XYZ file of C-alpha atoms in Angstrom:
464
model
C -47.916 7.074 9.366
C -45.946 4.062 8.611
C -44.879 1.704 11.859
C -41.290 2.387 11.149
C -41.574 6.225 12.814
C -42.810 4.487 15.631
C -39.496 2.694 15.506
C -37.318 4.953 14.528
C -37.270 7.054 17.294
C -36.772 4.371 19.333
C -34.653 3.027 17.856
C -32.488 5.852 17.298
C -32.941 6.990 21.391
C -31.502 3.742 21.847
C -28.756 3.937 19.693
C -27.706 7.528 21.036
C -28.378 7.025 24.277
C -27.474 4.007 25.409
C -23.883 3.431 26.713
C -21.133 0.969 28.580
C -19.300 -2.413 26.599
C -20.947 -4.757 28.838
C -24.399 -4.868 29.631
C -26.572 -2.245 29.594
C -25.944 0.803 30.477
C -27.195 3.168 34.040
C -29.216 6.010 32.736
C -29.956 8.908 35.189
C -33.538 9.472 35.887
C -34.168 12.795 37.574
C -38.064 14.148 38.937
C -39.765 13.850 36.052
C -39.041 10.796 34.001
C -36.291 12.655 32.199
C -33.829 10.174 31.122
C -30.225 12.181 30.406
C -26.894 10.281 29.201
C -23.757 8.410 30.943
C -21.834 7.749 28.484
C -21.906 7.320 24.518
C -21.391 5.308 21.828
C -19.108 8.065 19.621
C -15.670 8.128 20.141
C -12.600 9.531 21.944
C -9.763 9.561 19.958
C -8.886 13.077 19.117
C -7.560 13.849 15.630
C -7.198 17.206 14.241
C -8.425 16.835 10.763
C -7.601 19.917 8.374
C -9.348 20.053 4.984
C -6.261 18.976 3.346
C -5.378 14.796 2.434
C -2.154 13.715 3.811
C -0.403 12.992 0.933
C 1.339 9.537 0.052
C 4.325 8.932 -2.577
C 4.771 5.578 -3.514
C 7.294 3.397 -2.377
C 8.184 1.628 -6.006
C 6.698 1.103 -8.947
C 5.623 -1.263 -11.679
C 5.419 -1.150 -15.251
C 4.635 -3.797 -18.030
C 6.646 -4.160 -21.482
C 4.565 -1.541 -23.060
C 4.028 1.234 -20.977
C -0.045 0.717 -20.840
C -0.020 -0.599 -17.587
C 1.813 1.392 -14.359
C 0.951 0.003 -10.918
C 2.848 2.285 -8.047
C 2.782 0.874 -4.842
C 1.681 3.492 -2.138
C 1.427 2.944 1.324
C -2.166 2.181 1.886
C -3.403 1.598 -1.361
C -2.211 0.988 -4.988
C -2.639 3.296 -7.560
C -3.292 2.338 -11.119
C -2.406 4.061 -14.676
C -4.194 1.877 -17.155
C -3.760 3.659 -20.783
C -6.049 2.721 -23.308
C -5.496 5.839 -25.160
C -1.816 3.549 -26.961
C -3.403 0.449 -26.736
C -6.606 -1.678 -27.415
C -8.489 -2.638 -25.136
C -7.237 -6.054 -24.841
C -3.437 -5.138 -25.006
C -4.981 -2.919 -21.470
C -5.600 -6.671 -19.558
C -2.938 -8.093 -21.240
C -0.910 -5.671 -19.492
C -2.646 -5.331 -16.095
C -2.948 -8.520 -15.631
C 0.654 -9.541 -16.738
C 1.421 -7.086 -14.010
C -0.406 -8.397 -11.282
C 0.115 -11.736 -11.885
C 4.117 -11.553 -12.019
C 5.058 -8.826 -9.781
C 1.764 -9.334 -7.094
C 1.582 -12.809 -6.921
C -0.105 -12.438 -3.300
C -2.827 -10.853 -5.018
C -4.006 -14.470 -5.781
C -3.784 -15.292 -3.071
C -5.769 -12.237 -1.017
C -8.438 -12.595 -4.180
C -9.409 -16.538 -4.803
C -10.838 -17.248 -1.176
C -12.451 -13.560 -0.941
C -14.505 -15.187 -4.286
C -15.076 -18.426 -2.891
C -16.670 -16.291 0.950
C -18.928 -13.634 -1.733
C -19.776 -16.716 -3.989
C -20.543 -18.807 -0.986
C -22.637 -16.072 0.595
C -24.869 -16.253 -2.265
C -25.730 -19.557 -2.181
C -26.644 -19.552 1.090
C -23.380 -21.867 1.530
C -24.065 -24.801 -1.209
C -23.361 -24.119 -4.748
C -22.106 -26.243 -7.597
C -19.837 -24.492 -10.167
C -21.808 -25.590 -12.994
C -24.497 -23.306 -11.467
C -22.174 -20.881 -9.859
C -20.226 -21.093 -14.580
C -23.641 -20.138 -16.110
C -24.245 -17.334 -14.074
C -20.250 -15.667 -15.001
C -20.546 -16.885 -18.916
C -24.148 -15.168 -19.579
C -23.402 -12.437 -17.442
C -20.397 -11.323 -19.004
C -22.101 -11.925 -22.786
C -24.537 -9.252 -21.470
C -20.839 -6.893 -20.911
C -20.925 -4.128 -23.856
C -17.770 -5.823 -26.381
C -15.324 -3.619 -25.508
C -15.303 -4.793 -22.119
C -15.215 -8.320 -22.901
C -12.640 -8.172 -25.068
C -10.636 -6.868 -22.928
C -11.928 -8.014 -19.575
C -10.469 -11.689 -21.290
C -7.190 -10.446 -22.040
C -7.253 -10.215 -18.508
C -7.868 -12.806 -17.080
C -6.414 -15.481 -19.783
C -2.722 -13.056 -18.361
C -3.130 -12.953 -14.866
C -5.207 -17.112 -14.420
C -1.972 -18.061 -17.247
C -3.657 -20.654 -18.985
C -5.389 -22.238 -15.266
C -9.666 -22.509 -15.839
C -12.524 -24.480 -13.640
C -14.104 -22.461 -10.502
C -12.473 -24.461 -7.691
C -11.117 -22.874 -4.453
C -7.657 -24.343 -5.337
C -5.209 -21.246 -4.292
C -4.936 -20.740 -8.195
C -6.980 -17.547 -9.836
C -8.517 -18.950 -13.742
C -9.977 -17.585 -15.607
C -13.431 -17.976 -14.999
C -12.784 -16.270 -11.490
C -10.907 -13.603 -12.142
C -14.377 -12.939 -14.573
C -16.552 -12.927 -12.217
C -14.989 -11.470 -9.815
C -15.630 -8.272 -12.421
C -19.340 -8.674 -11.490
C -19.053 -9.190 -7.862
C -22.390 -6.534 -6.732
C -24.126 -7.761 -9.751
C -24.014 -11.787 -9.485
C -23.105 -12.885 -6.478
C -24.080 -9.043 -4.485
C -22.398 -6.918 -1.792
C -23.252 -5.401 1.370
C -24.647 -2.026 2.901
C -23.276 1.298 2.329
C -24.435 5.237 2.556
C -23.630 9.056 0.669
C -24.303 11.852 1.694
C -24.623 15.471 -0.314
C -23.937 19.102 0.701
C -23.612 22.172 -0.944
C -25.316 25.950 -0.604
C -26.495 27.050 2.549
C -25.490 23.811 3.603
C -21.203 24.478 2.561
C -18.893 26.517 4.298
C -18.289 28.109 0.500
C -21.142 27.564 -1.228
C -19.653 24.154 -3.238
C -20.399 20.866 -3.257
C -18.410 18.171 -0.602
C -19.674 14.350 -1.406
C -19.099 12.089 0.960
C -19.750 8.451 0.429
C -19.036 5.253 2.773
C -18.699 1.994 1.142
C -19.482 -0.917 3.685
C -18.634 -4.624 1.384
C -17.781 -7.946 3.371
C -13.601 -6.945 3.502
C -13.655 -11.150 3.642
C -12.256 -13.396 6.749
C -8.563 -12.206 7.398
C -9.810 -8.872 5.641
C -8.770 -9.694 2.077
C -10.015 -5.993 1.189
C -7.858 -3.849 3.650
C -5.256 -5.557 1.815
C -6.453 -4.785 -2.081
C -7.008 -1.545 -2.001
C -7.368 0.938 -5.431
C -7.688 3.914 -7.254
C -7.500 2.859 -10.737
C -6.843 6.024 -13.703
C -8.420 4.143 -16.479
C -7.026 6.861 -19.613
C -8.494 7.186 -22.421
C -8.513 11.208 -24.120
C -12.629 11.953 -22.811
C -13.258 9.414 -21.050
C -10.810 9.093 -18.990
C -12.314 7.916 -14.901
C -10.790 7.329 -11.737
C -12.171 4.256 -9.982
C -12.486 3.889 -6.176
C -11.845 0.106 -5.784
C -9.819 -3.013 -4.790
C -6.498 -3.939 -7.587
C -7.903 -6.199 -10.142
C -10.597 -4.508 -10.858
C -12.502 -3.341 -14.175
C -15.817 -2.173 -12.817
C -17.036 0.387 -10.819
C -17.850 0.384 -7.842
C -17.164 4.687 -7.135
C -15.309 6.694 -9.524
C -15.155 9.903 -10.850
C -14.648 10.824 -14.427
C -12.451 13.824 -15.881
C -15.517 15.863 -16.134
C -15.896 15.945 -11.888
C -18.732 13.500 -12.106
C -19.119 10.852 -9.134
C -21.110 7.842 -8.617
C -20.845 4.857 -6.933
C -23.073 1.768 -5.638
C -25.272 1.474 -2.983
C -27.053 -1.756 -2.295
C -30.900 -1.857 -2.294
C -32.521 -4.843 -2.782
C -36.717 -6.718 -3.165
C -37.554 -6.659 0.671
C -40.443 -8.880 -1.462
C -37.382 -11.765 -2.253
C -37.845 -12.183 -6.142
C -35.786 -14.326 -7.479
C -32.583 -13.614 -8.362
C -33.202 -13.504 -12.183
C -29.583 -12.734 -15.115
C -31.449 -14.014 -17.891
C -31.326 -11.544 -20.360
C -29.688 -9.037 -18.067
C -26.642 -6.999 -18.137
C -24.391 -5.889 -14.974
C -24.674 -2.258 -13.678
C -21.372 -2.126 -12.764
C -20.736 -2.386 -16.083
C -23.522 -0.087 -17.590
C -22.317 2.533 -14.570
C -18.311 1.985 -16.359
C -20.208 3.130 -19.991
C -22.432 6.008 -18.237
C -19.542 7.319 -16.873
C -17.199 7.390 -19.999
C -19.679 8.402 -21.944
C -21.730 11.837 -20.174
C -20.499 14.848 -18.532
C -22.989 16.072 -15.603
C -24.690 14.033 -13.493
C -27.951 14.225 -14.114
C -27.018 12.883 -18.042
C -25.438 9.558 -16.053
C -28.161 9.713 -13.411
C -30.949 9.388 -16.505
C -29.349 7.120 -18.311
C -29.516 4.626 -15.432
C -33.127 5.207 -14.863
C -33.753 4.914 -18.315
C -31.943 1.267 -18.386
C -32.664 0.177 -14.903
C -35.880 -2.753 -15.737
C -32.570 -4.836 -17.286
C -30.050 -4.685 -14.549
C -29.922 -7.539 -12.074
C -30.816 -5.585 -8.526
C -32.325 -3.344 -7.796
C -29.865 -0.381 -6.334
C -29.142 3.492 -5.284
C -26.403 5.058 -6.524
C -25.235 9.129 -5.577
C -24.136 10.829 -8.085
C -22.706 14.618 -7.618
C -20.767 17.101 -10.784
C -20.142 20.860 -9.728
C -23.420 21.427 -10.182
C -25.697 18.835 -9.161
C -26.233 15.969 -6.522
C -29.041 13.053 -7.756
C -29.901 9.207 -5.765
C -31.049 6.986 -9.022
C -33.626 4.832 -7.725
C -32.736 1.566 -10.140
C -36.086 -1.158 -9.479
C -35.163 -3.874 -11.657
C -38.005 -4.914 -13.600
C -38.967 -7.664 -11.724
C -39.727 -5.518 -9.655
C -41.802 -2.742 -11.213
C -44.170 -4.513 -12.850
C -45.449 -6.366 -10.252
C -46.005 -3.086 -8.692
C -44.491 -3.312 -5.817
C -41.182 -0.466 -7.078
C -40.200 2.143 -8.829
C -37.242 4.375 -11.265
C -36.915 6.944 -10.265
C -34.160 10.251 -10.734
C -34.548 11.721 -6.947
C -32.983 15.049 -5.993
C -34.038 17.244 -2.657
C -36.924 18.332 -4.190
C -38.164 15.112 -5.194
C -40.646 14.003 -1.819
C -39.848 11.270 0.252
C -41.686 8.467 1.851
C -44.558 10.218 4.064
C -43.188 9.892 7.933
C -39.831 10.597 7.493
C -38.007 12.744 8.541
C -34.879 14.867 6.296
C -34.835 18.452 7.895
C -32.571 20.079 6.028
C -31.741 21.899 2.728
C -29.740 21.883 0.720
C -28.147 18.433 1.140
C -29.264 14.858 0.358
C -28.295 11.112 1.370
C -28.955 8.551 1.049
C -28.738 4.904 2.267
C -29.792 0.860 1.353
C -32.927 1.724 0.573
C -35.109 3.891 -1.674
C -36.778 6.570 -0.676
C -39.083 8.435 -2.915
C -42.621 8.511 -1.544
C -43.759 5.960 -3.363
C -41.838 3.211 -4.233
C -40.483 0.592 -2.708
C -40.614 0.758 1.015
C -36.700 -0.310 2.615
C -37.138 0.853 5.373
C -40.123 -0.024 7.463
C -38.821 -3.809 9.188
C -34.883 -2.275 9.333
C -33.357 -0.585 12.172
C -30.331 -0.267 9.838
C -31.435 2.033 7.412
C -33.565 4.087 9.573
C -31.433 4.840 11.678
C -28.284 5.887 9.620
C -31.124 7.882 7.684
C -31.593 8.974 10.981
C -28.596 9.904 12.200
C -27.475 11.678 9.735
C -30.508 13.536 9.346
C -29.237 15.108 13.271
C -25.753 15.120 11.886
C -26.648 17.264 9.273
C -28.821 19.373 11.379
C -26.436 19.891 14.217
C -24.511 22.316 12.063
C -25.143 24.910 9.864
C -21.854 24.952 7.264
C -20.056 22.172 6.608
C -16.204 22.146 5.130
C -14.587 18.946 4.123
C -12.949 18.926 7.954
C -16.565 18.855 9.099
C -17.404 16.262 6.896
C -14.887 13.798 8.579
C -15.351 14.493 12.025
C -19.700 13.958 11.167
C -18.454 10.240 9.458
C -15.731 9.475 12.576
C -17.780 10.254 15.052
C -18.773 7.369 15.976
C -16.610 3.716 18.089
C -16.549 2.033 15.004
C -15.585 -1.427 17.291
C -19.168 -1.415 18.672
C -22.033 -4.682 19.026
C -25.375 -2.405 20.909
C -26.457 -0.600 18.872
C -26.242 0.745 14.918
C -23.332 2.762 13.731
C -23.049 4.807 10.472
C -19.105 4.272 10.062
C -18.677 -0.208 11.184
C -17.155 -2.457 10.593
C -18.006 -3.126 7.368
C -16.865 0.007 5.726
C -14.210 -0.058 2.998
C -13.703 2.979 1.810
C -14.535 6.272 2.692
C -15.027 8.630 -0.220
C -15.112 12.229 -0.351
C -15.043 14.353 -2.944
C -14.871 18.933 -2.919
C -15.869 19.825 -5.631
C -13.796 23.759 -4.477
C -10.644 22.158 -4.882
C -11.336 19.828 -7.005
C -9.489 17.231 -3.986
C -10.492 13.250 -4.082
C -9.846 12.418 -1.003
C -10.507 8.449 1.001
C -9.751 6.773 4.251
C -8.629 3.366 3.227
C -9.841 0.405 5.343
C -6.478 -1.642 6.048
C -5.214 -4.833 6.405
C -6.161 -4.567 10.613
C -9.643 -2.899 9.465
C -11.400 0.119 9.929
C -10.160 2.325 12.907
C -11.648 4.982 14.769
C -10.305 8.220 12.643
C -8.346 7.225 9.231
C -6.130 9.168 7.348
C -8.052 10.477 4.200
C -5.327 10.131 1.907
C -5.504 12.343 -1.678
C -5.708 10.867 -4.429
C -4.843 11.979 -8.084
C -7.702 12.253 -9.948
C -6.055 12.725 -13.845
C -8.117 14.679 -16.793
C -8.679 13.656 -19.523
């Protein structure tokens, strides 16, 4: 049995029972040396969630002159519609960039410093503009022509003639392109996801939850530019849930109900970052959402192309009938026999000793989980504890409604440092997809960061 199983038991016990905000919390010990919890890290804040989400109304609306880009300013996010049915990719990109530059200029003051925080993180604090530009240029050329056309037009419009990689409070053409590939060229943080169906839901229909943990920025910049972007394009229509100005995919659902979301994995063997001859997986995921009408088809496509991506990663994928985790392993890892690409479902054997005790459910954290794959649990308190917590929480209730799933993911205090929690200070967005009603709800982090019991906002998902 792998050593992480022993770690799991000890750390999970610590995370669930040691309590208090200062020194180690006291415990009560009886004559049989049994530990009794005296407090917990669960939030005491009372909030009565319902199955339905909160409805927000727009504060104001901005539109491009040609109508190809419409941005509604909602209290918690920007609702964006990009119309590819009545304009070319370049025309839509131009419209989007122009509306942001002219109507939401504060976006540039938010995004540009955030981008450089990610660049410094990717280069361990030291970087050259030439190195960043080379990485950007190579990966941009790897994108499909239609996406290059769209992104280039967006970058030209929003940059208004500015060029170069320089932190100067101006968003240049190159920086506007680079921000489209943060997960591919620079890298995100950690995430988790859960899908329940059949015997584990009150209706028998699927409920999928996605916890996006992201670098919020030193000033919670991401909480200022949350966005739901409707890419209206006939049968290739999709709705992306990310931030203003992004045209790649972090989380999205298409008009056929296929939901997909990225989760970082990386290589535990510290493989060098390779971008020559590679593709941006966030843009290939956009293509797959446009192209495929079923979760299995999308997952098989992403797994089949995974060797060409820049980083190992997981994808949570679901539709009304299926839930999968695409364990996408890059060629540098698989060719050494250190990992493999797998489309994992609830019946796929997982690592020996790693426990998942619930039928009709699938859990994803920041490690491959299939037996024999690269192991990101051993030595990782974060993955081990979060997986064990999800297992315990799903085991604690026979059947879940959307309300129950909201209660599950928000049960812990966000602002804590003694234990590894699931809904933590980096939880940028909680996304809940209810396949019974077709509802998509999002709890957005705001300018003040993450709160214990956030609003779940009902967001519109448009069809083709």
